[in-house]
Amino acid sequence: MLLEMIEIAWERGRDAFDTAPVSPTQTRVLYAVEREPGINMRSLGRHLAMAAPSVSRLCDRLQAAGFLHRSPRAEDRREIQLRLTEAGAVHLRTLRLRRAEFLRLTMDGMTPADRRALAVGLSAFCAAIGGPPRTVDRPYERRHSA
């Protein structure tokens, strides 16, 4: 039943979670490069668990779209480092804003008790899949707690 509920929620939020004009895999590349500016292709491949040719093709497409910049590392010109372009950074900011707005609107329809229950359940879910949830600022809770 839980999986069905997650699938329904995902389907209803499809527009908010759409990563166009890049694929979800390309979006993972952008997030990885954002987290680690200057990451090299080999490290990116390990992070994504992908072979070098696949990583290279992904980066080719992202560079052609204007979202990624590749350049030789100053210390070793054979090593290519990756950085987001301004367009790539704007794309990720836009995705985050769209997703945050969708979640805010969805949570506005929930009671404070339901929001607390969801937070408890998601914390348990994150712990069960192998790690604690990241600590984040919770302005929504402060705004909507009763």
XYZ file of C-alpha atoms in Angstrom:
146
model
C 0.000 0.000 0.000
C 2.833 2.422 0.812
C 4.380 1.934 -2.627
C 1.047 2.634 -4.283
C 0.679 5.847 -2.279
C 4.182 6.961 -3.256
C 3.440 6.219 -6.913
C 0.193 8.213 -6.759
C 1.936 11.164 -5.114
C 4.739 11.003 -7.672
C 2.274 10.898 -10.573
C 0.298 13.871 -9.238
C 3.507 15.848 -8.841
C 4.947 14.855 -12.224
C 5.025 18.442 -13.528
C 6.766 19.712 -10.397
C 9.407 16.989 -10.642
C 9.965 17.125 -14.396
C 13.627 17.892 -15.176
C 13.157 19.035 -18.808
C 14.996 20.089 -20.875
C 17.510 17.586 -19.494
C 16.934 13.987 -18.455
C 16.781 12.850 -14.821
C 20.232 11.253 -15.246
C 21.649 14.491 -16.635
C 20.095 16.293 -13.683
C 21.971 13.912 -11.349
C 25.176 14.977 -13.106
C 24.327 18.639 -12.553
C 23.614 18.055 -8.857
C 26.902 16.164 -8.453
C 28.890 18.928 -10.149
C 27.099 21.549 -8.068
C 28.021 19.702 -4.857
C 31.623 19.259 -5.958
C 32.698 22.027 -8.369
C 35.728 20.945 -10.361
C 34.968 17.230 -10.012
C 36.777 15.178 -12.638
C 35.173 12.729 -15.032
C 36.511 9.645 -13.251
C 35.154 10.741 -9.862
C 31.821 11.647 -11.434
C 31.638 8.192 -13.013
C 32.277 6.544 -9.642
C 29.646 8.750 -7.999
C 27.063 7.835 -10.639
C 28.223 4.186 -10.899
C 28.598 4.634 -14.662
C 31.250 3.739 -17.204
C 33.503 6.482 -18.571
C 31.963 6.529 -22.088
C 28.466 7.026 -20.641
C 29.643 9.833 -18.379
C 31.421 11.459 -21.290
C 28.270 11.356 -23.459
C 26.179 12.833 -20.645
C 28.678 15.644 -20.212
C 28.820 16.214 -23.989
C 25.045 16.745 -24.048
C 25.075 19.003 -20.994
C 27.885 21.084 -22.443
C 26.026 21.374 -25.772
C 22.919 22.518 -23.843
C 25.024 25.187 -22.133
C 24.669 23.746 -18.620
C 28.175 22.389 -18.071
C 31.696 23.657 -18.671
C 34.662 21.297 -19.082
C 38.237 22.465 -18.801
C 41.673 20.959 -18.160
C 42.802 21.041 -14.530
C 45.700 23.471 -14.061
C 47.796 20.922 -12.116
C 47.365 18.179 -14.712
C 46.050 19.248 -18.099
C 45.166 15.618 -18.975
C 42.482 15.679 -16.274
C 39.200 17.380 -17.156
C 37.322 19.268 -14.458
C 33.618 20.021 -14.578
C 31.750 23.137 -13.463
C 28.196 24.351 -13.844
C 27.597 27.276 -16.137
C 25.266 30.039 -15.003
C 22.523 28.400 -17.101
C 23.118 25.093 -15.288
C 22.921 26.776 -11.890
C 19.727 28.602 -12.898
C 18.196 25.322 -14.092
C 18.844 23.664 -10.713
C 17.508 26.691 -8.803
C 14.361 26.643 -10.953
C 13.848 22.917 -10.295
C 14.222 23.437 -6.552
C 11.808 26.373 -6.504
C 9.185 24.493 -8.521
C 9.483 21.436 -6.286
C 9.389 23.500 -3.090
C 6.244 25.304 -4.267
C 4.543 21.998 -5.098
C 5.413 20.594 -1.676
C 4.312 23.789 0.087
C 0.950 23.740 -1.663
C 0.511 20.062 -0.894
C 1.409 20.477 2.760
C -0.944 23.449 3.080
C -3.736 20.908 2.648
C -2.535 18.895 5.642
C -3.280 19.467 9.304
C -0.374 20.250 11.649
C -0.768 16.780 13.189
C -0.572 15.168 9.741
C 2.578 17.179 8.916
C 4.208 16.043 12.165
C 3.226 12.420 11.439
C 4.691 12.726 7.940
C 7.960 14.085 9.369
C 8.181 11.186 11.827
C 7.391 8.658 9.106
C 9.892 10.119 6.643
C 12.612 10.156 9.302
C 11.981 6.476 9.981
C 11.933 5.769 6.240
C 15.290 7.537 5.736
C 16.798 5.637 8.665
C 15.551 2.359 7.218
C 17.161 2.984 3.823
C 20.560 3.523 5.285
C 21.188 6.825 6.873
C 19.918 9.719 8.850
C 18.104 12.481 7.023
C 20.179 15.578 6.479
C 19.528 18.370 8.943
C 17.729 21.183 7.208
C 16.206 24.461 8.228
C 12.453 23.991 8.649
C 10.811 27.348 7.951
C 7.588 25.615 6.897
C 7.157 23.987 10.312
C 7.715 27.282 12.123
C 5.246 29.071 9.839
C 2.541 26.433 10.096
C 2.857 24.883 13.552
C -0.145 25.234 15.788
